[in-house]
Coordinates of C-alpha atoms in Angstrom, one line a residue:
M1 CA -28.8 63.0 -57.3
T2 CA -26.6 61.3 -59.9
L3 CA -25.1 58.5 -57.8
L4 CA -25.5 56.8 -54.4
I5 CA -22.4 55.1 -52.9
S6 CA -22.7 52.5 -50.2
P7 CA -19.9 52.3 -47.5
R8 CA -17.2 49.6 -47.5
T9 CA -15.9 48.5 -44.1
Q10 CA -12.1 48.6 -43.7
D11 CA -9.9 47.8 -40.7
I12 CA -7.0 50.3 -40.2
G13 CA -6.5 49.4 -36.6
F14 CA -10.1 50.3 -35.9
T15 CA -13.2 50.1 -38.2
V16 CA -13.8 52.7 -40.8
K17 CA -16.6 53.2 -43.4
R18 CA -14.9 54.0 -46.7
L19 CA -16.9 55.9 -49.4
L20 CA -14.2 57.2 -51.7
P21 CA -12.5 56.1 -53.8
S22 CA -15.2 53.8 -55.1
R23 CA -15.4 51.6 -58.2
L24 CA -18.3 53.9 -59.1
R25 CA -16.5 57.2 -58.7
Q26 CA -12.9 58.2 -57.8
R27 CA -13.4 61.7 -56.5
V28 CA -15.9 64.6 -56.0
G29 CA -14.2 67.9 -56.7
P30 CA -10.7 67.5 -55.0
F31 CA -12.0 64.9 -52.5
I32 CA -10.4 61.6 -53.5
F33 CA -10.7 59.7 -50.2
V34 CA -13.5 59.8 -47.6
D35 CA -13.4 57.6 -44.4
H36 CA -15.8 57.7 -41.5
M37 CA -13.7 56.6 -38.5
G38 CA -15.4 54.8 -35.6
P39 CA -17.2 55.2 -33.3
A40 CA -14.7 53.2 -31.3
Q41 CA -13.3 52.8 -27.9
F42 CA -9.8 51.5 -27.0
E43 CA -8.5 49.5 -24.0
P44 CA -6.1 51.3 -21.6
G45 CA -2.5 50.2 -21.8
T46 CA -2.7 49.1 -25.4
T47 CA -1.7 50.6 -28.8
A48 CA -5.0 49.6 -30.5
G49 CA -6.1 52.3 -32.9
D50 CA -2.7 53.8 -33.3
V51 CA -1.5 54.4 -36.9
R52 CA 2.2 54.0 -37.1
Q53 CA 4.3 56.5 -39.2
H54 CA 3.6 56.2 -43.0
P55 CA 4.2 58.5 -46.0
H56 CA 2.1 60.5 -48.4
I57 CA 2.6 62.4 -51.6
G58 CA 0.4 64.5 -53.9
L59 CA -2.4 65.1 -51.5
A60 CA -3.6 67.0 -48.4
T61 CA -5.2 65.2 -45.5
V62 CA -8.2 66.7 -43.7
T63 CA -8.9 65.4 -40.2
Y64 CA -12.2 66.4 -38.4
L65 CA -13.4 64.7 -35.2
F66 CA -16.9 64.3 -33.9
S67 CA -15.7 63.0 -30.5
G68 CA -12.6 61.9 -28.7
A69 CA -9.1 63.1 -29.6
M70 CA -6.1 62.1 -31.7
M71 CA -2.4 63.0 -31.6
H72 CA -0.7 64.0 -34.9
K73 CA 3.1 63.8 -35.3
D74 CA 4.9 64.4 -38.6
S75 CA 8.3 64.6 -40.2
L76 CA 8.2 68.4 -40.1
G77 CA 8.4 68.1 -36.3
V78 CA 4.8 69.0 -35.7
H79 CA 3.1 67.5 -32.6
Q80 CA -0.6 68.5 -32.5
R81 CA -3.5 67.2 -30.6
I82 CA -6.8 67.4 -32.5
E83 CA -10.2 67.6 -30.8
P84 CA -13.8 67.8 -32.0
G85 CA -14.6 70.7 -34.2
A86 CA -11.0 71.5 -35.2
I87 CA -9.4 71.0 -38.6
N88 CA -6.0 69.5 -39.2
L89 CA -4.8 70.1 -42.8
M90 CA -1.5 68.4 -43.7
T91 CA -0.3 69.0 -47.3
A92 CA 2.0 66.2 -48.3
G93 CA 3.2 67.7 -51.7
S94 CA 6.5 66.1 -52.5
G95 CA 6.4 63.9 -49.4
I96 CA 5.7 63.8 -45.7
V97 CA 5.6 61.1 -43.0
H98 CA 3.1 61.2 -40.1
S99 CA 1.6 59.1 -37.4
E100 CA -1.8 59.3 -35.7
R101 CA -2.1 57.9 -32.2
L102 CA -4.7 57.9 -29.4
P103 CA -3.8 60.1 -26.4
E104 CA -3.5 58.2 -23.1
D105 CA -6.3 60.2 -21.5
V106 CA -8.7 59.0 -24.3
R107 CA -7.8 55.4 -23.5
E108 CA -7.9 55.7 -19.8
Q109 CA -11.3 57.4 -19.9
N110 CA -12.7 54.9 -22.5
T111 CA -13.7 57.9 -24.6
V112 CA -15.5 57.2 -27.9
V113 CA -13.4 58.3 -30.9
E114 CA -15.3 59.2 -34.1
G115 CA -14.7 61.5 -37.0
M116 CA -13.8 62.0 -40.7
Q117 CA -10.5 61.4 -42.4
L118 CA -10.4 62.8 -46.0
W119 CA -7.8 63.5 -48.7
L120 CA -7.8 66.3 -51.2
A121 CA -5.9 65.6 -54.4
L122 CA -3.7 68.5 -55.3
P123 CA -3.7 70.4 -58.6
T124 CA -0.9 69.2 -60.9
E125 CA 1.0 72.5 -60.7
V126 CA 1.4 72.1 -56.9
E127 CA 1.4 68.3 -56.3
D128 CA 5.2 68.4 -55.8
C129 CA 5.1 71.4 -53.4
E130 CA 7.0 71.6 -50.1
P131 CA 5.1 69.7 -47.4
S132 CA 3.3 71.8 -44.7
F133 CA 0.9 71.5 -41.8
A134 CA -1.8 73.8 -40.5
H135 CA -4.1 73.4 -37.5
Y136 CA -7.3 75.4 -37.0
G137 CA -9.0 75.2 -33.6
A138 CA -12.8 74.8 -33.3
E139 CA -13.1 78.4 -32.1
E140 CA -11.7 79.5 -35.5
I141 CA -14.3 77.7 -37.6
P142 CA -17.4 79.9 -38.4
S143 CA -20.8 78.6 -37.6
V144 CA -24.3 79.6 -38.8
N145 CA -27.6 79.0 -37.1
L146 CA -30.8 79.2 -39.0
A147 CA -34.4 78.2 -38.2
T148 CA -34.2 74.5 -39.2
L149 CA -30.4 73.9 -39.6
S150 CA -27.0 74.9 -38.2
A151 CA -23.7 74.6 -40.1
Q152 CA -20.0 74.6 -39.4
V153 CA -18.3 76.0 -42.5
L154 CA -15.1 73.9 -42.3
I155 CA -13.6 74.8 -45.7
G156 CA -14.8 77.3 -48.2
K157 CA -17.6 79.9 -48.2
A158 CA -21.3 79.6 -47.4
F159 CA -24.1 81.6 -45.7
D160 CA -22.0 84.8 -46.1
V161 CA -19.1 83.4 -43.9
E162 CA -15.7 82.0 -44.9
S163 CA -13.6 79.4 -43.3
P164 CA -10.0 80.4 -42.5
V165 CA -8.8 77.0 -43.8
K166 CA -6.6 77.5 -46.9
T167 CA -6.6 74.8 -49.6
A168 CA -4.8 74.5 -53.0
S169 CA -8.0 74.5 -55.0
V170 CA -11.6 75.7 -54.5
T171 CA -13.1 73.4 -51.9
T172 CA -16.3 73.2 -49.9
Y173 CA -16.7 71.2 -46.7
I174 CA -19.6 71.9 -44.3
D175 CA -21.0 70.0 -41.3
F176 CA -24.7 70.4 -41.1
A177 CA -27.1 69.6 -38.3
L178 CA -30.6 69.4 -39.9
G179 CA -33.6 69.9 -37.7
A180 CA -37.0 68.2 -38.2
G181 CA -38.5 69.3 -41.5
A182 CA -35.3 71.0 -42.7
K183 CA -34.9 71.7 -46.4
Y184 CA -31.7 72.8 -48.1
V185 CA -30.6 73.5 -51.7
P186 CA -26.8 73.8 -52.1
N187 CA -25.8 76.6 -54.5
F188 CA -22.1 76.4 -55.4
P189 CA -21.8 77.1 -59.1
Q190 CA -19.0 75.2 -61.0
Q191 CA -18.5 72.8 -58.2
E192 CA -19.0 69.0 -57.9
L193 CA -20.9 68.2 -54.7
A194 CA -21.9 65.3 -52.5
I195 CA -23.4 64.7 -49.1
Y196 CA -22.4 62.1 -46.6
V197 CA -25.1 61.1 -44.1
A198 CA -23.3 60.7 -40.8
Q199 CA -26.4 60.3 -38.8
G200 CA -30.1 59.9 -39.5
N201 CA -31.8 59.8 -42.9
V202 CA -32.4 62.4 -45.6
T203 CA -34.0 62.5 -49.0
V204 CA -32.6 64.2 -52.2
N205 CA -35.5 65.2 -54.5
G206 CA -37.6 62.7 -52.5
E207 CA -35.2 59.8 -53.0
E208 CA -33.9 58.3 -49.7
V209 CA -30.2 58.6 -48.8
P210 CA -29.6 56.1 -45.9
E211 CA -27.3 56.6 -43.0
F212 CA -23.6 56.2 -43.9
H213 CA -24.1 56.6 -47.6
L214 CA -22.6 59.2 -50.0
A215 CA -24.9 60.9 -52.5
V216 CA -23.3 62.7 -55.5
L217 CA -25.6 65.7 -56.2
S218 CA -27.0 67.3 -59.3
E219 CA -27.6 71.0 -59.7
N220 CA -30.6 72.3 -57.7
D221 CA -31.1 69.1 -55.8
V222 CA -33.3 69.5 -52.7
I223 CA -32.1 67.9 -49.5
E224 CA -34.8 67.3 -46.9
T225 CA -35.2 65.4 -43.6
V226 CA -38.3 64.6 -41.6
S227 CA -36.8 63.9 -38.1
G228 CA -33.3 65.5 -38.3
A229 CA -29.9 64.4 -39.5
R230 CA -26.2 65.2 -39.5
I231 CA -24.7 65.5 -43.0
L232 CA -21.4 66.6 -44.4
L233 CA -21.5 68.5 -47.7
L234 CA -18.2 68.1 -49.6
G235 CA -16.9 69.0 -53.0
G236 CA -15.3 71.7 -55.0
E237 CA -14.1 72.7 -58.5
P238 CA -13.1 69.6 -60.5
L239 CA -9.4 69.1 -60.9
V240 CA -7.8 68.9 -64.4
G241 CA -6.4 65.5 -65.5
E242 CA -6.2 62.0 -64.2
R243 CA -5.2 61.0 -60.7
Y244 CA -3.7 57.6 -59.7
I245 CA -3.7 56.1 -56.2
H246 CA -1.3 53.6 -54.8
W247 CA -1.5 53.0 -51.0
N248 CA -1.1 56.4 -49.4
F249 CA 0.2 58.1 -52.5
V250 CA -1.8 60.2 -55.0
S251 CA -0.3 61.5 -58.3
S252 CA -1.0 62.6 -61.8
S253 CA 1.9 60.2 -62.8
R254 CA 2.1 56.5 -62.3
D255 CA 5.9 56.8 -62.4
K256 CA 5.8 59.1 -59.4
L257 CA 3.7 56.6 -57.5
K258 CA 6.3 53.8 -58.2
A259 CA 9.2 56.1 -57.3
A260 CA 7.5 57.1 -54.0
G261 CA 7.1 53.4 -53.1
E262 CA 10.7 52.7 -53.8
R263 CA 11.8 55.8 -51.9
W264 CA 9.8 54.7 -48.8
T265 CA 11.2 51.1 -48.9
N266 CA 14.7 52.4 -49.3
G267 CA 14.5 54.9 -46.4
G268 CA 14.4 58.0 -48.6
F269 CA 11.7 59.9 -46.6
A270 CA 12.4 62.0 -43.6
M271 CA 10.8 60.3 -40.6
V272 CA 8.9 61.5 -37.5
P273 CA 11.3 62.6 -34.8
G274 CA 11.4 60.3 -31.9
E275 CA 9.5 57.4 -33.6
T276 CA 11.0 54.2 -34.8
D277 CA 8.1 52.0 -35.9
W278 CA 6.7 52.4 -39.4
I279 CA 4.3 50.7 -41.8
P280 CA 6.0 48.9 -44.7
L281 CA 4.9 49.4 -48.3
P282 CA 2.2 46.7 -49.0
V283 CA 3.3 44.0 -51.3

């Protein structure tokens, strides 16, 4: 283990634990943003937890829920409900606008909403690509069950299975349920890797990784748990070049970030059909 990153609490309409970007490290492989959302419940008849329409460039968002549901709408006209176990992959490229809202049934039933929101920085050669959206249902995501662990291979290849989720660069994202006494050694040559402990406690080479912390791994690190845990393995091949972040924008160019902000302020992005409220560019 080369680095242990503690969570920072942020309020985006509900509480999230933010791991990346960190002052200690900006990204792991293509992952440049890692939020653990919730768990949270929302009052019926309110808009608490809704994220109004806002723009992105130069990245792909990956949404994965543990519980509850969210409704995605974007400027391409996509209207998609996401539920636990599914993957939403929205590639912003040259620019996209989207909103994320809580379905009414989730509010009415006081359902707990919890999950992961991540961003993948795009390779420089495709960071200005046409925007796109893809949804993969939970039934499409391959799973593996071994003696002391089970895994959902969300993105990439592992345990002789391959996820159908297509990304712009080599990416690994796996949801592990570790049983008591589990031991696991990741083997993904040429990739940068980290684990996020979503529940429970694990050790890496005997060193404790507490709940809600992100541990950046070294080659041949041994991950173990005594009583069981839920961890997310994430990473991929390193991207070439610098990446800059401003608000919801990621780019290899500071000038592109500034231009994107001006474009949003001046109404230059296509908006989500049927929606009128939006989040202003932070001052």
